GROMACS .gro file of N, CA and C in nm:
model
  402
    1UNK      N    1  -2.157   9.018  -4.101
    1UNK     CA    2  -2.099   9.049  -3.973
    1UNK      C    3  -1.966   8.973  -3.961
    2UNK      N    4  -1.874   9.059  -3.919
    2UNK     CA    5  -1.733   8.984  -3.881
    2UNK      C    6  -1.782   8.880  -3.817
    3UNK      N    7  -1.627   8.791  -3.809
    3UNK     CA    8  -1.624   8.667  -3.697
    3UNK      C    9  -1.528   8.738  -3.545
    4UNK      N   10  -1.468   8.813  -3.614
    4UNK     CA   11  -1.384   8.869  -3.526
    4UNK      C   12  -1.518   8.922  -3.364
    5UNK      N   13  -1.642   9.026  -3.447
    5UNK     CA   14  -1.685   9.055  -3.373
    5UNK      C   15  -1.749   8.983  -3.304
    6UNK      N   16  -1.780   8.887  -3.354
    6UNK     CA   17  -1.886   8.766  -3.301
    6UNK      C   18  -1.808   8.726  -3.160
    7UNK      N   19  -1.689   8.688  -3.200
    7UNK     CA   20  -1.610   8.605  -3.116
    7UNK      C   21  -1.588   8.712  -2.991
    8UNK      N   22  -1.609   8.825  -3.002
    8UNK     CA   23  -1.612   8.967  -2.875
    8UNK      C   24  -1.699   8.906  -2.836
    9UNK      N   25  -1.859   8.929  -2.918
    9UNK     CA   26  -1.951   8.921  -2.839
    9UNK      C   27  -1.974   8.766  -2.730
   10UNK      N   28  -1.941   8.684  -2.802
   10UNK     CA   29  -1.932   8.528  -2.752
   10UNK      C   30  -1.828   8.545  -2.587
   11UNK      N   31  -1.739   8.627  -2.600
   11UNK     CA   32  -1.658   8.577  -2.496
   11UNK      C   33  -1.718   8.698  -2.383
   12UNK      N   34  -1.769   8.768  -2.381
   12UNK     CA   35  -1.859   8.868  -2.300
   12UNK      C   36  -1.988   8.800  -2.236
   13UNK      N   37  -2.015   8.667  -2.364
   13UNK     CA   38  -2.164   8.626  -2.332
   13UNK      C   39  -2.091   8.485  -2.211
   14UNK      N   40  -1.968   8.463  -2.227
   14UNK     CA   41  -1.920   8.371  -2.174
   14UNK      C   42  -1.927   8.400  -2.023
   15UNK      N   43  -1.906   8.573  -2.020
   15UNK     CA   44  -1.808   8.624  -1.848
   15UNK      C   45  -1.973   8.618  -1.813
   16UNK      N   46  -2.042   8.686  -1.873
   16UNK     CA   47  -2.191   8.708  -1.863
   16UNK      C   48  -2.262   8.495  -1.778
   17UNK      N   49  -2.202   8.456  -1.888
   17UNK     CA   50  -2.297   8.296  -1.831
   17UNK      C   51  -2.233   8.272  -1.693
   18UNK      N   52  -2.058   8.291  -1.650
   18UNK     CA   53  -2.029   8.247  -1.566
   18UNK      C   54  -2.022   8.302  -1.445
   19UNK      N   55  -2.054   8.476  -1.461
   19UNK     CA   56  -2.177   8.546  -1.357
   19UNK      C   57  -2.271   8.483  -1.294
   20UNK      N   58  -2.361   8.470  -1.395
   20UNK     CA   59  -2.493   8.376  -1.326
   20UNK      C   60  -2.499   8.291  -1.216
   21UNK      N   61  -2.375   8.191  -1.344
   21UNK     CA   62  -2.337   8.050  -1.251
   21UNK      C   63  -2.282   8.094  -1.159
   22UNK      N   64  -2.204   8.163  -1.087
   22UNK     CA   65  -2.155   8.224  -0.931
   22UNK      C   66  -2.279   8.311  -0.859
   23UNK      N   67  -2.413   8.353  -0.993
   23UNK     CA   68  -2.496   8.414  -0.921
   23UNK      C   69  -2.617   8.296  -0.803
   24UNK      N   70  -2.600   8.197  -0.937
   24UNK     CA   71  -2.717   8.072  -0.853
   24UNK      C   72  -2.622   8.005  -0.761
   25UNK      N   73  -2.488   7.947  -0.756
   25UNK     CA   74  -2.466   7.913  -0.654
   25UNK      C   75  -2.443   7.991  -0.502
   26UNK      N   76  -2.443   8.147  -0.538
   26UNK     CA   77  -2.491   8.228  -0.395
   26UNK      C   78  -2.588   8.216  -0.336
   27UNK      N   79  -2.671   8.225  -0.488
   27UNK     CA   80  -2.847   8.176  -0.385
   27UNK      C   81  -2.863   8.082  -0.370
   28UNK      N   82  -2.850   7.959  -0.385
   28UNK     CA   83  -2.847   7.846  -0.337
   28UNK      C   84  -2.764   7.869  -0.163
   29UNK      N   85  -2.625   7.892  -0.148
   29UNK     CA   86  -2.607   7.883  -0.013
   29UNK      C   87  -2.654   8.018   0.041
   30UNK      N   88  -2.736   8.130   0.014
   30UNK     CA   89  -2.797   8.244   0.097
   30UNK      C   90  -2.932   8.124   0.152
   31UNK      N   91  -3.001   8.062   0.054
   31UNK     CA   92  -3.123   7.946   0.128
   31UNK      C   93  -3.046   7.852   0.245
   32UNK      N   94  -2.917   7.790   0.243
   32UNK     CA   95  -2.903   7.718   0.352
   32UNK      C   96  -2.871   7.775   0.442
   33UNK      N   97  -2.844   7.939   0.439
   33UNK     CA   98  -2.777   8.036   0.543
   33UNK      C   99  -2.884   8.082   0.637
   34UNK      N  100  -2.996   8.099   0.553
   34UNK     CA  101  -3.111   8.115   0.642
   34UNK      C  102  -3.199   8.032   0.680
   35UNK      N  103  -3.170   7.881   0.624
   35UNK     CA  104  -3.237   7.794   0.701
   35UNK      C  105  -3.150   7.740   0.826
   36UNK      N  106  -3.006   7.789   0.839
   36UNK     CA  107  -2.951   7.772   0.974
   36UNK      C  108  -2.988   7.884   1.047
   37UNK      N  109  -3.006   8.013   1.004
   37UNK     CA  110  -3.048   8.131   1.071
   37UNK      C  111  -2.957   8.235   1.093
   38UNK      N  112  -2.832   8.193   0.966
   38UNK     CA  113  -2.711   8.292   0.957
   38UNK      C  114  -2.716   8.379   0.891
   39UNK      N  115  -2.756   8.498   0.989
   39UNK     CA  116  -2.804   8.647   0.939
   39UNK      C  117  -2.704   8.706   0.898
   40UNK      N  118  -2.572   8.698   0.968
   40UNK     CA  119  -2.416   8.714   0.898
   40UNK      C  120  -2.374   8.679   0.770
   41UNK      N  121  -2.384   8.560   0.778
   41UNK     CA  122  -2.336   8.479   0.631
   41UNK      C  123  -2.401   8.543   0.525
   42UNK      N  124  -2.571   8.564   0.555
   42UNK     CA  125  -2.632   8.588   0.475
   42UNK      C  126  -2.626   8.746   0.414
   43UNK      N  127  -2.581   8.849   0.516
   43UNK     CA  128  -2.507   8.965   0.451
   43UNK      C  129  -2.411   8.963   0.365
   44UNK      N  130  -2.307   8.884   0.389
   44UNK     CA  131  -2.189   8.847   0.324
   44UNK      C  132  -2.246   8.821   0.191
   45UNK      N  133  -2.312   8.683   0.205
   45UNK     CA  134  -2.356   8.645   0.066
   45UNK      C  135  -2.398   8.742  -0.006
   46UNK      N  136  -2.538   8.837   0.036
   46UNK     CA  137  -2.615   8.939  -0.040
   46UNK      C  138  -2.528   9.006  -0.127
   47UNK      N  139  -2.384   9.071  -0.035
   47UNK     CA  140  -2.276   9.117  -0.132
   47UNK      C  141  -2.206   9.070  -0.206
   48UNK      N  142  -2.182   8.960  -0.167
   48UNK     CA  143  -2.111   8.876  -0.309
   48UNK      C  144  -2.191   8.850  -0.410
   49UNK      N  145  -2.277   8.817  -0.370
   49UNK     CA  146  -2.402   8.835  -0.507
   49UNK      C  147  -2.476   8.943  -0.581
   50UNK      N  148  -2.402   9.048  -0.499
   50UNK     CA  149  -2.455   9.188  -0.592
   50UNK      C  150  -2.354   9.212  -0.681
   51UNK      N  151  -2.194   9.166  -0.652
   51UNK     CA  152  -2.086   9.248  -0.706
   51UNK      C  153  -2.088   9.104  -0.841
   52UNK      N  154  -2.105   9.031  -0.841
   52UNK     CA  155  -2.115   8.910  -0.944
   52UNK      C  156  -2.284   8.993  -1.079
   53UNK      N  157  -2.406   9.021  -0.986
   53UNK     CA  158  -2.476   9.084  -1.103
   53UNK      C  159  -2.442   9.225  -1.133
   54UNK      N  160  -2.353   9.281  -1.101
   54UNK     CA  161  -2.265   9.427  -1.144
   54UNK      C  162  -2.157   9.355  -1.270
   55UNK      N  163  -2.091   9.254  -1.243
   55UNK     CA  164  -2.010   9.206  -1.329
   55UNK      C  165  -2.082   9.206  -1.465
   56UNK      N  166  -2.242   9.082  -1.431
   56UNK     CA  167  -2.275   9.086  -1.523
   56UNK      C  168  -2.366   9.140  -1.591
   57UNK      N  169  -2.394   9.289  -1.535
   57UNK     CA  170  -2.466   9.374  -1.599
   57UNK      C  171  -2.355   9.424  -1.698
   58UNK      N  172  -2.251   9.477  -1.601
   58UNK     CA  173  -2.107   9.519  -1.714
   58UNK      C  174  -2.063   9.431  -1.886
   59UNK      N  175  -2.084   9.269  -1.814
   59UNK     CA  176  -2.073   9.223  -1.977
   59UNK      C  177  -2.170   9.251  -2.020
   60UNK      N  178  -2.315   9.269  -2.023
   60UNK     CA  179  -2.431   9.307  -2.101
   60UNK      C  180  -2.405   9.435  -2.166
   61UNK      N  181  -2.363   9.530  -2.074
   61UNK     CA  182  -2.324   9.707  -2.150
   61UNK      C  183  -2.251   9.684  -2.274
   62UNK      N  184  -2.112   9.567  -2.247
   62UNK     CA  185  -2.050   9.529  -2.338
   62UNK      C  186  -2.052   9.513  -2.422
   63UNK      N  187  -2.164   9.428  -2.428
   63UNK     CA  188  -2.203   9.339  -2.574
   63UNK      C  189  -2.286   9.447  -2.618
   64UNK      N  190  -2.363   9.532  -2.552
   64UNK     CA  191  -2.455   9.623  -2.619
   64UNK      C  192  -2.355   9.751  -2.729
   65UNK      N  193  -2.222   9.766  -2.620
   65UNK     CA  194  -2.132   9.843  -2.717
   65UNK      C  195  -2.083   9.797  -2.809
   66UNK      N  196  -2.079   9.692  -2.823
   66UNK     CA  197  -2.023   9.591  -2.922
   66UNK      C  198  -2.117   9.650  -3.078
   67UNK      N  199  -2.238   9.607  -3.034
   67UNK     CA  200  -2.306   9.605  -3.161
   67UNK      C  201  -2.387   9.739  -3.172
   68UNK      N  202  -2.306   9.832  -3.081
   68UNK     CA  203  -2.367   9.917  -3.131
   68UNK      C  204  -2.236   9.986  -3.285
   69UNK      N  205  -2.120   9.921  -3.293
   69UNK     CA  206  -2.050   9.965  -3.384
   69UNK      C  207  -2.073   9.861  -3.537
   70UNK      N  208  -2.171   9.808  -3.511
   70UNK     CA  209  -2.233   9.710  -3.635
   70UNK      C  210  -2.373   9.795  -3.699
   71UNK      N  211  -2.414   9.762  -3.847
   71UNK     CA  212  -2.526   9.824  -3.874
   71UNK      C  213  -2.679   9.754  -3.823
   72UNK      N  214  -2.780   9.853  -3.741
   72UNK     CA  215  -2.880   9.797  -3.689
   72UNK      C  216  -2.933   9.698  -3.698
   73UNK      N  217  -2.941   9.696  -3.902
   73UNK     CA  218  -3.020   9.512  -3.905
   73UNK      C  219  -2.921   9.420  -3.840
   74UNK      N  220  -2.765   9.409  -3.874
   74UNK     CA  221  -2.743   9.286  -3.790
   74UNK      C  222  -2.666   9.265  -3.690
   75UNK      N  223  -2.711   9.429  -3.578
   75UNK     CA  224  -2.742   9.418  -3.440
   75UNK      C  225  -2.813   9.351  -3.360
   76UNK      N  226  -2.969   9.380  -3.468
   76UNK     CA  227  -3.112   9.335  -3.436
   76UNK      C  228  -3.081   9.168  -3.438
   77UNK      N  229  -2.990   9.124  -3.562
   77UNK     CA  230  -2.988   8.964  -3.546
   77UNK      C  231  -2.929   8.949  -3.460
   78UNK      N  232  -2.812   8.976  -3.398
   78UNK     CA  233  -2.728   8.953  -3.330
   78UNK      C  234  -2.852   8.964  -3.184
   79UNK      N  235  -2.870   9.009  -3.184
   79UNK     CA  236  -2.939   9.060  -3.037
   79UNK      C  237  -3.046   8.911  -3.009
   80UNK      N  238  -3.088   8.863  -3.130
   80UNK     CA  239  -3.196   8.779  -3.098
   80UNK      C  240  -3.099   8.651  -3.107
   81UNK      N  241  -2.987   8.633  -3.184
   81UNK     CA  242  -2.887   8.508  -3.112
   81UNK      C  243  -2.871   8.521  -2.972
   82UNK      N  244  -2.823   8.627  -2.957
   82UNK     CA  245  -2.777   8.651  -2.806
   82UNK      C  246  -2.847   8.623  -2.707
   83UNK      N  247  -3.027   8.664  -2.733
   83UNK     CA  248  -3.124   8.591  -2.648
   83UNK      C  249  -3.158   8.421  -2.682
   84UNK      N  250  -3.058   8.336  -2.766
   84UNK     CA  251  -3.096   8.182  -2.833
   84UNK      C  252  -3.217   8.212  -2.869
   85UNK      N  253  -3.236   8.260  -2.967
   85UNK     CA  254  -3.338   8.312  -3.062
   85UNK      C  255  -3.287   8.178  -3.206
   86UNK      N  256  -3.334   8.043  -3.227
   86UNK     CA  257  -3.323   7.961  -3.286
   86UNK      C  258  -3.366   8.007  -3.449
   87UNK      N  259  -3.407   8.100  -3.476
   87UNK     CA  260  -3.430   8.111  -3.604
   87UNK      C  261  -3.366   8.210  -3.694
   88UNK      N  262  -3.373   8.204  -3.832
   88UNK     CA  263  -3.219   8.240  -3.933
   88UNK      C  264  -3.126   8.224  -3.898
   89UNK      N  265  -3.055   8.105  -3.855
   89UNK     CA  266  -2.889   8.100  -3.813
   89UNK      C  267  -2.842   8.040  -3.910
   90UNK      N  268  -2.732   8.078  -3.960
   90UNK     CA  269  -2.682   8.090  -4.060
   90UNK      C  270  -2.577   7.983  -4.036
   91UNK      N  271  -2.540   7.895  -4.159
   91UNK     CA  272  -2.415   7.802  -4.112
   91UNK      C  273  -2.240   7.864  -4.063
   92UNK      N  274  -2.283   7.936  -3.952
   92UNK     CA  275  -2.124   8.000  -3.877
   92UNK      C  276  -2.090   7.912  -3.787
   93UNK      N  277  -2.020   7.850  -3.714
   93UNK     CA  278  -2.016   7.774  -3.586
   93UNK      C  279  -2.009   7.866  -3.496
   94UNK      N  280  -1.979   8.000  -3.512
   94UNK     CA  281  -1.967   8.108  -3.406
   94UNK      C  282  -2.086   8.132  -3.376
   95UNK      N  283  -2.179   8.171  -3.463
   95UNK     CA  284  -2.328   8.183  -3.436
   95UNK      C  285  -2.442   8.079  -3.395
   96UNK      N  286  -2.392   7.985  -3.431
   96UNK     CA  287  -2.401   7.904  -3.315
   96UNK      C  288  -2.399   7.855  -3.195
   97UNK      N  289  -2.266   7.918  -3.149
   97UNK     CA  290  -2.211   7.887  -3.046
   97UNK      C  291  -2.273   8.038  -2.943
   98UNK      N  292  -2.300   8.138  -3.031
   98UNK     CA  293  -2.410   8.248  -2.916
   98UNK      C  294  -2.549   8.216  -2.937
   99UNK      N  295  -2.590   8.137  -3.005
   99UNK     CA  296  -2.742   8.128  -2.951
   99UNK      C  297  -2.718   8.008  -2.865
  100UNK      N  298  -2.679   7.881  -2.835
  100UNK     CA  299  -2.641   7.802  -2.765
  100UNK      C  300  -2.603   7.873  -2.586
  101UNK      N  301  -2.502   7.937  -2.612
  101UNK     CA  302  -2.485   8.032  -2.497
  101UNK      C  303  -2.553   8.089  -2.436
  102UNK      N  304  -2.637   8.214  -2.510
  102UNK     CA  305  -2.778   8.259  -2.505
  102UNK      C  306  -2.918   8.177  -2.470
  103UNK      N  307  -2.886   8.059  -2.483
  103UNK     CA  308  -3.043   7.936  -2.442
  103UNK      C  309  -2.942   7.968  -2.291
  104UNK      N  310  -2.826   7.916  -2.275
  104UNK     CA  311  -2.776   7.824  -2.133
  104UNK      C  312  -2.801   7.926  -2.048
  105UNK      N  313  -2.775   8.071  -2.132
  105UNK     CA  314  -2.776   8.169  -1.987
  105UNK      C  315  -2.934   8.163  -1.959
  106UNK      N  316  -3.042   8.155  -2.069
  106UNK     CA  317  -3.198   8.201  -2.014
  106UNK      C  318  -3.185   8.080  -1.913
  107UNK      N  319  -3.123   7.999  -1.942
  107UNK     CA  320  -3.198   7.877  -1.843
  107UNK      C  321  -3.103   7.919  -1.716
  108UNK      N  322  -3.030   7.971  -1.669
  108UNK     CA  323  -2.952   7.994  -1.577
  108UNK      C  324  -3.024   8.095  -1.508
  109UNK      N  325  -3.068   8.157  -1.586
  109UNK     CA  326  -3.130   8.280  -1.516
  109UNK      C  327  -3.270   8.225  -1.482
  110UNK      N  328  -3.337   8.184  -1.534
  110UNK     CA  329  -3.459   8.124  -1.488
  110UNK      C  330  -3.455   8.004  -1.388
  111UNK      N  331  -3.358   7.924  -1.302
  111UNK     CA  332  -3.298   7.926  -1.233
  111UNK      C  333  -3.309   7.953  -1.102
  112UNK      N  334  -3.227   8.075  -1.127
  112UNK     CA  335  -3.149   8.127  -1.023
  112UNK      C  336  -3.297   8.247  -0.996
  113UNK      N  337  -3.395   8.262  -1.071
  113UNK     CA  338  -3.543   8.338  -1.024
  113UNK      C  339  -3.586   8.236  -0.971
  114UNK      N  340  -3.622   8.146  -1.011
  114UNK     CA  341  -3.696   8.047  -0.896
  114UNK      C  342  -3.614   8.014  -0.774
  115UNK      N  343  -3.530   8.022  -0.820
  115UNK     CA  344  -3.447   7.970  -0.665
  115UNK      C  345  -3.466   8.153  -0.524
  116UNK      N  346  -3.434   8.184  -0.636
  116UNK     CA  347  -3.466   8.310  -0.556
  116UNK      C  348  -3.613   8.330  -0.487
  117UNK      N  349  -3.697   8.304  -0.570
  117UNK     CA  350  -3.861   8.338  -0.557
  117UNK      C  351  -3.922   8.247  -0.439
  118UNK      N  352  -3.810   8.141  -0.427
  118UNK     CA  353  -3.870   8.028  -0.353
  118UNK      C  354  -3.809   8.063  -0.186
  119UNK      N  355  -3.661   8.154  -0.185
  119UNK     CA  356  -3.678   8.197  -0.065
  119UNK      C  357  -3.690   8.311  -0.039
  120UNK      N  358  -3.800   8.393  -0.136
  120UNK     CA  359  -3.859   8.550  -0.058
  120UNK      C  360  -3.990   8.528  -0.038
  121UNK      N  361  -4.030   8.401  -0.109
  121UNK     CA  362  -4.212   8.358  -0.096
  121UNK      C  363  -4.158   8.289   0.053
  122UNK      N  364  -4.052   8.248   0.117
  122UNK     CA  365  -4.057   8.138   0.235
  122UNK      C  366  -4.001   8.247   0.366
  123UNK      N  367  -3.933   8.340   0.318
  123UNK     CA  368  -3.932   8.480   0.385
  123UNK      C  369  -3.993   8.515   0.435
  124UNK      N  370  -4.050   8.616   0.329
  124UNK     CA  371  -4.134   8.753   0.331
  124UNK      C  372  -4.319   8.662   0.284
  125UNK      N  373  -4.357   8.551   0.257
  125UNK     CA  374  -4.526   8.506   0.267
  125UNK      C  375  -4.511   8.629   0.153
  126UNK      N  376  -4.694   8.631   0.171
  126UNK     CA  377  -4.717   8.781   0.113
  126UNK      C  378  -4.689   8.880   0.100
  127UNK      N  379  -4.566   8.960   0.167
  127UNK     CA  380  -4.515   9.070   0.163
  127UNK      C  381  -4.419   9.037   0.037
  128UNK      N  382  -4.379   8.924  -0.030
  128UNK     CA  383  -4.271   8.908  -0.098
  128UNK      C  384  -4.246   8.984  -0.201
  129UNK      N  385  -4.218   9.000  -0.286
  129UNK     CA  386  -4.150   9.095  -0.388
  129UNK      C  387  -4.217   9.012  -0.491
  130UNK      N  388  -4.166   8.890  -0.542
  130UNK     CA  389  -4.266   8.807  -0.625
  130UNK      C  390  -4.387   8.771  -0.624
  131UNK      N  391  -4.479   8.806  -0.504
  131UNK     CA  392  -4.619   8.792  -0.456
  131UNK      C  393  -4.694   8.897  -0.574
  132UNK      N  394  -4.632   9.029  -0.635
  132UNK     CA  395  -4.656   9.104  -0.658
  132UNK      C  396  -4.667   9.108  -0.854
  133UNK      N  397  -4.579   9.003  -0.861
  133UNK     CA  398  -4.576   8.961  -0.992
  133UNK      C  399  -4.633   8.894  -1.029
  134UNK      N  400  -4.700   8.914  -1.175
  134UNK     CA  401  -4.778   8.801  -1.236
  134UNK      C  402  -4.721   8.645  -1.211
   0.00000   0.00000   0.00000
Protein backbone atom coordinates (compact mmCIF):
# COMPACT_ATOMS: atom_id res chain seq x y z
CA UNK A 1 0.00 0.00 0.00
CA UNK A 2 1.19 3.53 -0.87
CA UNK A 3 2.26 6.03 1.82
CA UNK A 4 0.80 8.58 -0.20
CA UNK A 5 -2.57 6.81 0.42
CA UNK A 6 -2.11 6.15 3.92
CA UNK A 7 -1.34 9.70 4.61
CA UNK A 8 -5.20 10.49 2.78
CA UNK A 9 -6.50 8.13 4.92
CA UNK A 10 -4.65 9.47 8.23
CA UNK A 11 -5.65 13.05 7.59
CA UNK A 12 -9.55 12.14 7.08
CA UNK A 13 -9.06 9.97 10.29
CA UNK A 14 -7.66 13.26 11.76
CA UNK A 15 -11.01 15.65 10.58
CA UNK A 16 -12.92 12.40 11.70
CA UNK A 17 -11.06 12.47 15.54
CA UNK A 18 -11.54 16.24 15.72
CA UNK A 19 -15.39 15.80 14.96
CA UNK A 20 -15.80 13.80 17.92
CA UNK A 21 -13.75 16.03 20.01
CA UNK A 22 -16.30 19.07 19.10
CA UNK A 23 -18.85 16.12 19.29
CA UNK A 24 -18.12 15.37 23.28
CA UNK A 25 -17.56 18.81 24.13
CA UNK A 26 -21.36 19.61 22.85
CA UNK A 27 -22.50 16.96 25.01
CA UNK A 28 -20.84 17.81 27.77
CA UNK A 29 -22.37 21.57 27.65
CA UNK A 30 -26.06 20.11 26.21
CA UNK A 31 -25.75 18.23 30.21
CA UNK A 32 -25.06 21.69 31.84
CA UNK A 33 -27.82 23.27 29.55
CA UNK A 34 -30.28 21.10 30.94
CA UNK A 35 -29.25 21.01 34.28
CA UNK A 36 -29.88 24.92 34.19
CA UNK A 37 -33.10 24.12 32.26
CA UNK A 38 -31.97 25.81 28.93
CA UNK A 39 -34.36 24.36 26.54
CA UNK A 40 -32.96 27.05 24.00
CA UNK A 41 -29.37 26.49 24.35
CA UNK A 42 -30.12 23.05 24.28
CA UNK A 43 -31.75 23.25 20.65
CA UNK A 44 -28.91 25.19 19.54
CA UNK A 45 -26.55 22.69 20.85
CA UNK A 46 -28.61 19.52 19.38
CA UNK A 47 -27.71 21.33 15.99
CA UNK A 48 -24.39 21.98 16.35
CA UNK A 49 -23.91 18.59 17.26
CA UNK A 50 -25.66 17.07 14.42
CA UNK A 51 -23.79 19.19 11.72
CA UNK A 52 -20.20 18.12 13.52
CA UNK A 53 -21.57 14.04 13.24
CA UNK A 54 -22.54 14.87 9.40
CA UNK A 55 -18.92 16.15 9.14
CA UNK A 56 -17.89 13.12 10.56
CA UNK A 57 -19.86 10.67 8.92
CA UNK A 58 -18.53 12.55 5.61
CA UNK A 59 -14.79 11.77 6.67
CA UNK A 60 -15.84 8.08 7.22
CA UNK A 61 -17.49 7.94 3.40
CA UNK A 62 -14.04 9.28 2.71
CA UNK A 63 -11.85 7.00 3.95
CA UNK A 64 -14.25 4.26 2.77
CA UNK A 65 -13.64 5.83 -0.89
CA UNK A 66 -10.27 5.91 -0.28
CA UNK A 67 -9.80 2.24 -0.01
CA UNK A 68 -12.14 1.40 -2.02
CA UNK A 69 -9.43 2.31 -4.94
CA UNK A 70 -6.87 -0.19 -3.11
CA UNK A 71 -7.05 -4.11 -3.57
CA UNK A 72 -9.55 -5.73 -0.91
CA UNK A 73 -6.88 -7.63 1.09
CA UNK A 74 -5.23 -4.37 1.99
CA UNK A 75 -8.45 -2.52 2.39
CA UNK A 76 -9.42 -5.26 4.83
CA UNK A 77 -5.93 -4.30 6.67
CA UNK A 78 -6.34 -0.95 6.38
CA UNK A 79 -9.85 -1.06 7.76
CA UNK A 80 -8.73 -2.95 10.93
CA UNK A 81 -5.78 -0.14 11.50
CA UNK A 82 -8.33 2.30 11.11
CA UNK A 83 -10.42 0.61 13.88
CA UNK A 84 -6.56 0.44 16.16
CA UNK A 85 -6.71 -3.05 15.38
CA UNK A 86 -2.97 -3.66 17.13
CA UNK A 87 -2.09 -6.65 15.18
CA UNK A 88 0.24 -7.17 11.82
CA UNK A 89 1.54 -3.62 11.81
CA UNK A 90 4.13 -3.45 9.90
CA UNK A 91 7.27 -1.16 10.64
CA UNK A 92 5.59 2.18 8.66
CA UNK A 93 5.36 5.14 11.09
CA UNK A 94 2.28 6.02 9.00
CA UNK A 95 0.62 2.89 10.03
CA UNK A 96 1.19 3.51 13.03
CA UNK A 97 0.17 6.63 13.35
CA UNK A 98 -3.70 5.22 12.03
CA UNK A 99 -4.03 2.61 14.41
CA UNK A 100 -2.94 5.07 17.22
CA UNK A 101 -5.58 7.49 15.77
CA UNK A 102 -8.05 4.75 15.39
CA UNK A 103 -7.57 3.60 19.42
CA UNK A 104 -7.99 7.73 20.27
CA UNK A 105 -11.08 8.01 18.19
CA UNK A 106 -12.74 4.48 19.85
CA UNK A 107 -11.98 6.05 23.07
CA UNK A 108 -13.55 9.36 22.06
CA UNK A 109 -16.41 7.83 20.94
CA UNK A 110 -16.95 5.68 23.85
CA UNK A 111 -16.88 8.81 25.65
CA UNK A 112 -18.97 10.88 24.24
CA UNK A 113 -21.79 7.42 24.48
CA UNK A 114 -21.51 7.47 28.00
CA UNK A 115 -21.67 10.94 28.34
CA UNK A 116 -24.55 10.85 26.24
CA UNK A 117 -26.27 7.69 27.91
CA UNK A 118 -25.84 9.37 31.20
CA UNK A 119 -28.11 12.30 30.14
CA UNK A 120 -31.00 10.31 28.29
CA UNK A 121 -30.96 7.65 31.32
CA UNK A 122 -31.32 11.21 33.63
CA UNK A 123 -33.93 12.50 30.99
CA UNK A 124 -36.00 10.12 29.61
CA UNK A 125 -35.60 7.08 33.15
CA UNK A 126 -36.94 4.19 31.30
CA UNK A 127 -38.25 5.58 28.29
CA UNK A 128 -34.50 6.23 27.32
CA UNK A 129 -33.15 5.13 24.10
CA UNK A 130 -30.22 3.30 25.92
CA UNK A 131 -32.69 1.56 28.42
CA UNK A 132 -33.32 -0.47 25.35
CA UNK A 133 -29.83 -1.58 24.72
CA UNK A 134 -27.96 -4.34 25.94
Amino acid sequence: MEDEMLIEILKEMQKKYQCFNEIERITKDIGDALSRNDRALVQILLGMRQEEIDQAEMSERNMHLLLSFIPTDEATQAMNWIKGNKENIPENPIIKKLVEKGNSIQMLVQRTIELDRHISMRLAGKDSFYQTLP
